[in-house]
Amino acid sequence: MDDWRDHAECRNEDPDLFFPIGTTGPSLHQTRRAKAVCERCPVQESCLNWAMESGQTVGIWGGTTEAERRLLARRRQRAERRFS
């Protein structure tokens, strides 16, 4: 079975890049660098979906930060309630 991770752009990057400590100063630059890797990744959507489904609460996944994933989760929950 083909694993999306085998095609991830980040597989050749330092994993620490995707786990900035903090949300200010140098961490903002690190977050931008990590997101730039995600932007050119052919499996960005699969990565984000996996992170959302598995509840990843730290790090950059699918080009999103922890806060961005929380916002996406809230939006999905509201949409599900609206259509159920």
mmCIF file with all atom_site columns, N, CA and C in Angstrom, residues 2-48:
data_model
loop_
_atom_site.group_PDB
_atom_site.id
_atom_site.type_symbol
_atom_site.label_atom_id
_atom_site.label_alt_id
_atom_site.label_comp_id
_atom_site.label_asym_id
_atom_site.label_entity_id
_atom_site.label_seq_id
_atom_site.pdbx_PDB_ins_code
_atom_site.Cartn_x
_atom_site.Cartn_y
_atom_site.Cartn_z
_atom_site.occupancy
_atom_site.B_iso_or_equiv
_atom_site.pdbx_formal_charge
_atom_site.auth_seq_id
_atom_site.auth_comp_id
_atom_site.auth_asym_id
_atom_site.auth_atom_id
_atom_site.pdbx_PDB_model_num
ATOM 1   N N  . ASP A 1 2  ? 0.529  2.211  -0.811 1.00 0.00 ? 2  ASP A N  1
ATOM 2   C CA . ASP A 1 2  ? 1.289  3.446  -0.932 1.00 0.00 ? 2  ASP A CA 1
ATOM 3   C C  . ASP A 1 2  ? 0.966  4.356  0.252  1.00 0.00 ? 2  ASP A C  1
ATOM 4   N N  . ASP A 1 3  ? 1.985  4.824  0.934  1.00 0.00 ? 3  ASP A N  1
ATOM 5   C CA . ASP A 1 3  ? 1.823  5.691  2.089  1.00 0.00 ? 3  ASP A CA 1
ATOM 6   C C  . ASP A 1 3  ? 2.123  7.129  1.672  1.00 0.00 ? 3  ASP A C  1
ATOM 7   N N  . TRP A 1 4  ? 1.215  8.050  1.963  1.00 0.00 ? 4  TRP A N  1
ATOM 8   C CA . TRP A 1 4  ? 1.411  9.449  1.574  1.00 0.00 ? 4  TRP A CA 1
ATOM 9   C C  . TRP A 1 4  ? 2.716  9.999  2.135  1.00 0.00 ? 4  TRP A C  1
ATOM 10  N N  . ARG A 1 5  ? 3.149  9.486  3.279  1.00 0.00 ? 5  ARG A N  1
ATOM 11  C CA . ARG A 1 5  ? 4.382  9.991  3.901  1.00 0.00 ? 5  ARG A CA 1
ATOM 12  C C  . ARG A 1 5  ? 5.608  9.763  3.013  1.00 0.00 ? 5  ARG A C  1
ATOM 13  N N  . ASP A 1 6  ? 5.556  8.739  2.185  1.00 0.00 ? 6  ASP A N  1
ATOM 14  C CA . ASP A 1 6  ? 6.678  8.463  1.282  1.00 0.00 ? 6  ASP A CA 1
ATOM 15  C C  . ASP A 1 6  ? 6.877  9.573  0.265  1.00 0.00 ? 6  ASP A C  1
ATOM 16  N N  . HIS A 1 7  ? 5.852  10.382 0.045  1.00 0.00 ? 7  HIS A N  1
ATOM 17  C CA . HIS A 1 7  ? 5.898  11.448 -0.949 1.00 0.00 ? 7  HIS A CA 1
ATOM 18  C C  . HIS A 1 7  ? 5.970  12.835 -0.328 1.00 0.00 ? 7  HIS A C  1
ATOM 19  N N  . ALA A 1 8  ? 6.047  12.888 0.997  1.00 0.00 ? 8  ALA A N  1
ATOM 20  C CA . ALA A 1 8  ? 6.048  14.167 1.705  1.00 0.00 ? 8  ALA A CA 1
ATOM 21  C C  . ALA A 1 8  ? 7.342  14.939 1.473  1.00 0.00 ? 8  ALA A C  1
ATOM 22  N N  . GLU A 1 9  ? 7.193  16.189 1.195  1.00 0.00 ? 9  GLU A N  1
ATOM 23  C CA . GLU A 1 9  ? 8.339  17.073 0.961  1.00 0.00 ? 9  GLU A CA 1
ATOM 24  C C  . GLU A 1 9  ? 9.217  17.189 2.209  1.00 0.00 ? 9  GLU A C  1
ATOM 25  N N  . CYS A 1 10 ? 8.609  17.042 3.378  1.00 0.00 ? 10 CYS A N  1
ATOM 26  C CA . CYS A 1 10 ? 9.340  17.225 4.638  1.00 0.00 ? 10 CYS A CA 1
ATOM 27  C C  . CYS A 1 10 ? 10.234 16.042 4.999  1.00 0.00 ? 10 CYS A C  1
ATOM 28  N N  . ARG A 1 11 ? 10.122 14.949 4.304  1.00 0.00 ? 11 ARG A N  1
ATOM 29  C CA . ARG A 1 11 ? 10.879 13.744 4.688  1.00 0.00 ? 11 ARG A CA 1
ATOM 30  C C  . ARG A 1 11 ? 12.383 13.958 4.631  1.00 0.00 ? 11 ARG A C  1
ATOM 31  N N  . ASN A 1 12 ? 12.834 14.961 3.883  1.00 0.00 ? 12 ASN A N  1
ATOM 32  C CA . ASN A 1 12 ? 14.264 15.252 3.791  1.00 0.00 ? 12 ASN A CA 1
ATOM 33  C C  . ASN A 1 12 ? 14.666 16.491 4.585  1.00 0.00 ? 12 ASN A C  1
ATOM 34  N N  . GLU A 1 13 ? 13.761 16.975 5.405  1.00 0.00 ? 13 GLU A N  1
ATOM 35  C CA . GLU A 1 13 ? 14.020 18.162 6.230  1.00 0.00 ? 13 GLU A CA 1
ATOM 36  C C  . GLU A 1 13 ? 14.275 17.742 7.673  1.00 0.00 ? 13 GLU A C  1
ATOM 37  N N  . ASP A 1 14 ? 14.879 18.626 8.432  1.00 0.00 ? 14 ASP A N  1
ATOM 38  C CA . ASP A 1 14 ? 15.073 18.406 9.861  1.00 0.00 ? 14 ASP A CA 1
ATOM 39  C C  . ASP A 1 14 ? 13.700 18.442 10.535 1.00 0.00 ? 14 ASP A C  1
ATOM 40  N N  . PRO A 1 15 ? 13.293 17.381 11.196 1.00 0.00 ? 15 PRO A N  1
ATOM 41  C CA . PRO A 1 15 ? 11.968 17.351 11.832 1.00 0.00 ? 15 PRO A CA 1
ATOM 42  C C  . PRO A 1 15 ? 11.740 18.497 12.815 1.00 0.00 ? 15 PRO A C  1
ATOM 43  N N  . ASP A 1 16 ? 12.803 18.987 13.457 1.00 0.00 ? 16 ASP A N  1
ATOM 44  C CA . ASP A 1 16 ? 12.656 20.087 14.409 1.00 0.00 ? 16 ASP A CA 1
ATOM 45  C C  . ASP A 1 16 ? 12.081 21.345 13.759 1.00 0.00 ? 16 ASP A C  1
ATOM 46  N N  . LEU A 1 17 ? 12.294 21.505 12.446 1.00 0.00 ? 17 LEU A N  1
ATOM 47  C CA . LEU A 1 17 ? 11.750 22.660 11.739 1.00 0.00 ? 17 LEU A CA 1
ATOM 48  C C  . LEU A 1 17 ? 10.243 22.750 11.923 1.00 0.00 ? 17 LEU A C  1
ATOM 49  N N  . PHE A 1 18 ? 9.575  21.617 12.017 1.00 0.00 ? 18 PHE A N  1
ATOM 50  C CA . PHE A 1 18 ? 8.117  21.580 12.043 1.00 0.00 ? 18 PHE A CA 1
ATOM 51  C C  . PHE A 1 18 ? 7.535  21.638 13.456 1.00 0.00 ? 18 PHE A C  1
ATOM 52  N N  . PHE A 1 19 ? 8.404  21.861 14.423 1.00 0.00 ? 19 PHE A N  1
ATOM 53  C CA . PHE A 1 19 ? 7.957  21.947 15.810 1.00 0.00 ? 19 PHE A CA 1
ATOM 54  C C  . PHE A 1 19 ? 8.563  23.174 16.490 1.00 0.00 ? 19 PHE A C  1
ATOM 55  N N  . PRO A 1 20 ? 8.156  24.376 16.015 1.00 0.00 ? 20 PRO A N  1
ATOM 56  C CA . PRO A 1 20 ? 8.681  25.594 16.631 1.00 0.00 ? 20 PRO A CA 1
ATOM 57  C C  . PRO A 1 20 ? 8.223  25.695 18.090 1.00 0.00 ? 20 PRO A C  1
ATOM 58  N N  . ILE A 1 21 ? 9.085  26.272 18.897 1.00 0.00 ? 21 ILE A N  1
ATOM 59  C CA . ILE A 1 21 ? 8.754  26.471 20.303 1.00 0.00 ? 21 ILE A CA 1
ATOM 60  C C  . ILE A 1 21 ? 8.331  27.920 20.466 1.00 0.00 ? 21 ILE A C  1
ATOM 61  N N  . GLY A 1 22 ? 7.051  28.115 20.701 1.00 0.00 ? 22 GLY A N  1
ATOM 62  C CA . GLY A 1 22 ? 6.518  29.456 20.848 1.00 0.00 ? 22 GLY A CA 1
ATOM 63  C C  . GLY A 1 22 ? 5.830  29.949 19.593 1.00 0.00 ? 22 GLY A C  1
ATOM 64  N N  . THR A 1 23 ? 5.324  31.175 19.688 1.00 0.00 ? 23 THR A N  1
ATOM 65  C CA . THR A 1 23 ? 4.584  31.760 18.566 1.00 0.00 ? 23 THR A CA 1
ATOM 66  C C  . THR A 1 23 ? 5.041  33.182 18.261 1.00 0.00 ? 23 THR A C  1
ATOM 67  N N  . THR A 1 24 ? 6.195  33.570 18.802 1.00 0.00 ? 24 THR A N  1
ATOM 68  C CA . THR A 1 24 ? 6.714  34.912 18.552 1.00 0.00 ? 24 THR A CA 1
ATOM 69  C C  . THR A 1 24 ? 8.188  34.823 18.187 1.00 0.00 ? 24 THR A C  1
ATOM 70  N N  . GLY A 1 25 ? 8.735  35.952 17.767 1.00 0.00 ? 25 GLY A N  1
ATOM 71  C CA . GLY A 1 25 ? 10.170 36.050 17.488 1.00 0.00 ? 25 GLY A CA 1
ATOM 72  C C  . GLY A 1 25 ? 10.653 35.018 16.480 1.00 0.00 ? 25 GLY A C  1
ATOM 73  N N  . PRO A 1 26 ? 11.746 34.326 16.815 1.00 0.00 ? 26 PRO A N  1
ATOM 74  C CA . PRO A 1 26 ? 12.337 33.352 15.894 1.00 0.00 ? 26 PRO A CA 1
ATOM 75  C C  . PRO A 1 26 ? 11.366 32.230 15.519 1.00 0.00 ? 26 PRO A C  1
ATOM 76  N N  . SER A 1 27 ? 10.429 31.932 16.380 1.00 0.00 ? 27 SER A N  1
ATOM 77  C CA . SER A 1 27 ? 9.459  30.868 16.077 1.00 0.00 ? 27 SER A CA 1
ATOM 78  C C  . SER A 1 27 ? 8.589  31.232 14.888 1.00 0.00 ? 27 SER A C  1
ATOM 79  N N  . LEU A 1 28 ? 8.287  32.511 14.721 1.00 0.00 ? 28 LEU A N  1
ATOM 80  C CA . LEU A 1 28 ? 7.494  32.941 13.564 1.00 0.00 ? 28 LEU A CA 1
ATOM 81  C C  . LEU A 1 28 ? 8.251  32.665 12.270 1.00 0.00 ? 28 LEU A C  1
ATOM 82  N N  . HIS A 1 29 ? 9.542  32.951 12.269 1.00 0.00 ? 29 HIS A N  1
ATOM 83  C CA . HIS A 1 29 ? 10.368 32.678 11.084 1.00 0.00 ? 29 HIS A CA 1
ATOM 84  C C  . HIS A 1 29 ? 10.425 31.174 10.815 1.00 0.00 ? 29 HIS A C  1
ATOM 85  N N  . GLN A 1 30 ? 10.580 30.388 11.856 1.00 0.00 ? 30 GLN A N  1
ATOM 86  C CA . GLN A 1 30 ? 10.625 28.933 11.712 1.00 0.00 ? 30 GLN A CA 1
ATOM 87  C C  . GLN A 1 30 ? 9.298  28.409 11.169 1.00 0.00 ? 30 GLN A C  1
ATOM 88  N N  . THR A 1 31 ? 8.203  28.948 11.657 1.00 0.00 ? 31 THR A N  1
ATOM 89  C CA . THR A 1 31 ? 6.878  28.540 11.175 1.00 0.00 ? 31 THR A CA 1
ATOM 90  C C  . THR A 1 31 ? 6.728  28.858 9.695  1.00 0.00 ? 31 THR A C  1
ATOM 91  N N  . ARG A 1 32 ? 7.162  30.037 9.287  1.00 0.00 ? 32 ARG A N  1
ATOM 92  C CA . ARG A 1 32 ? 7.092  30.408 7.861  1.00 0.00 ? 32 ARG A CA 1
ATOM 93  C C  . ARG A 1 32 ? 7.931  29.467 7.008  1.00 0.00 ? 32 ARG A C  1
ATOM 94  N N  . ARG A 1 33 ? 9.119  29.113 7.504  1.00 0.00 ? 33 ARG A N  1
ATOM 95  C CA . ARG A 1 33 ? 9.979  28.186 6.751  1.00 0.00 ? 33 ARG A CA 1
ATOM 96  C C  . ARG A 1 33 ? 9.322  26.808 6.628  1.00 0.00 ? 33 ARG A C  1
ATOM 97  N N  . ALA A 1 34 ? 8.730  26.336 7.704  1.00 0.00 ? 34 ALA A N  1
ATOM 98  C CA . ALA A 1 34 ? 8.063  25.030 7.665  1.00 0.00 ? 34 ALA A CA 1
ATOM 99  C C  . ALA A 1 34 ? 6.880  25.064 6.703  1.00 0.00 ? 34 ALA A C  1
ATOM 100 N N  . LYS A 1 35 ? 6.096  26.119 6.769  1.00 0.00 ? 35 LYS A N  1
ATOM 101 C CA . LYS A 1 35 ? 4.938  26.236 5.882  1.00 0.00 ? 35 LYS A CA 1
ATOM 102 C C  . LYS A 1 35 ? 5.361  26.324 4.415  1.00 0.00 ? 35 LYS A C  1
ATOM 103 N N  . ALA A 1 36 ? 6.516  26.919 4.148  1.00 0.00 ? 36 ALA A N  1
ATOM 104 C CA . ALA A 1 36 ? 7.019  26.996 2.773  1.00 0.00 ? 36 ALA A CA 1
ATOM 105 C C  . ALA A 1 36 ? 7.310  25.601 2.234  1.00 0.00 ? 36 ALA A C  1
ATOM 106 N N  . VAL A 1 37 ? 7.808  24.720 3.078  1.00 0.00 ? 37 VAL A N  1
ATOM 107 C CA . VAL A 1 37 ? 8.028  23.331 2.671  1.00 0.00 ? 37 VAL A CA 1
ATOM 108 C C  . VAL A 1 37 ? 6.674  22.700 2.351  1.00 0.00 ? 37 VAL A C  1
ATOM 109 N N  . CYS A 1 38 ? 5.700  22.919 3.210  1.00 0.00 ? 38 CYS A N  1
ATOM 110 C CA . CYS A 1 38 ? 4.359  22.347 3.012  1.00 0.00 ? 38 CYS A CA 1
ATOM 111 C C  . CYS A 1 38 ? 3.717  22.848 1.714  1.00 0.00 ? 38 CYS A C  1
ATOM 112 N N  . GLU A 1 39 ? 3.938  24.109 1.387  1.00 0.00 ? 39 GLU A N  1
ATOM 113 C CA . GLU A 1 39 ? 3.321  24.691 0.192  1.00 0.00 ? 39 GLU A CA 1
ATOM 114 C C  . GLU A 1 39 ? 3.748  23.986 -1.084 1.00 0.00 ? 39 GLU A C  1
ATOM 115 N N  . ARG A 1 40 ? 4.937  23.443 -1.090 1.00 0.00 ? 40 ARG A N  1
ATOM 116 C CA . ARG A 1 40 ? 5.412  22.760 -2.306 1.00 0.00 ? 40 ARG A CA 1
ATOM 117 C C  . ARG A 1 40 ? 5.248  21.245 -2.221 1.00 0.00 ? 40 ARG A C  1
ATOM 118 N N  . CYS A 1 41 ? 4.536  20.783 -1.211 1.00 0.00 ? 41 CYS A N  1
ATOM 119 C CA . CYS A 1 41 ? 4.392  19.349 -0.969 1.00 0.00 ? 41 CYS A CA 1
ATOM 120 C C  . CYS A 1 41 ? 3.203  18.767 -1.739 1.00 0.00 ? 41 CYS A C  1
ATOM 121 N N  . PRO A 1 42 ? 3.418  17.664 -2.447 1.00 0.00 ? 42 PRO A N  1
ATOM 122 C CA . PRO A 1 42 ? 2.331  17.063 -3.217 1.00 0.00 ? 42 PRO A CA 1
ATOM 123 C C  . PRO A 1 42 ? 1.285  16.348 -2.349 1.00 0.00 ? 42 PRO A C  1
ATOM 124 N N  . VAL A 1 43 ? 1.587  16.118 -1.074 1.00 0.00 ? 43 VAL A N  1
ATOM 125 C CA . VAL A 1 43 ? 0.641  15.406 -0.211 1.00 0.00 ? 43 VAL A CA 1
ATOM 126 C C  . VAL A 1 43 ? 0.184  16.274 0.968  1.00 0.00 ? 43 VAL A C  1
ATOM 127 N N  . GLN A 1 44 ? 0.218  17.579 0.775  1.00 0.00 ? 44 GLN A N  1
ATOM 128 C CA . GLN A 1 44 ? -0.156 18.508 1.844  1.00 0.00 ? 44 GLN A CA 1
ATOM 129 C C  . GLN A 1 44 ? -1.560 18.222 2.378  1.00 0.00 ? 44 GLN A C  1
ATOM 130 N N  . GLU A 1 45 ? -2.507 17.988 1.509  1.00 0.00 ? 45 GLU A N  1
ATOM 131 C CA . GLU A 1 45 ? -3.890 17.740 1.930  1.00 0.00 ? 45 GLU A CA 1
ATOM 132 C C  . GLU A 1 45 ? -3.992 16.441 2.736  1.00 0.00 ? 45 GLU A C  1
ATOM 133 N N  . SER A 1 46 ? -3.315 15.402 2.289  1.00 0.00 ? 46 SER A N  1
ATOM 134 C CA . SER A 1 46 ? -3.322 14.132 3.024  1.00 0.00 ? 46 SER A CA 1
ATOM 135 C C  . SER A 1 46 ? -2.717 14.305 4.408  1.00 0.00 ? 46 SER A C  1
ATOM 136 N N  . CYS A 1 47 ? -1.659 15.066 4.487  1.00 0.00 ? 47 CYS A N  1
ATOM 137 C CA . CYS A 1 47 ? -0.993 15.330 5.760  1.00 0.00 ? 47 CYS A CA 1
ATOM 138 C C  . CYS A 1 47 ? -1.932 16.071 6.708  1.00 0.00 ? 47 CYS A C  1
ATOM 139 N N  . LEU A 1 48 ? -2.582 17.104 6.199  1.00 0.00 ? 48 LEU A N  1
ATOM 140 C CA . LEU A 1 48 ? -3.515 17.861 7.029  1.00 0.00 ? 48 LEU A CA 1
ATOM 141 C C  . LEU A 1 48 ? -4.669 16.979 7.492  1.00 0.00 ? 48 LEU A C  1
#
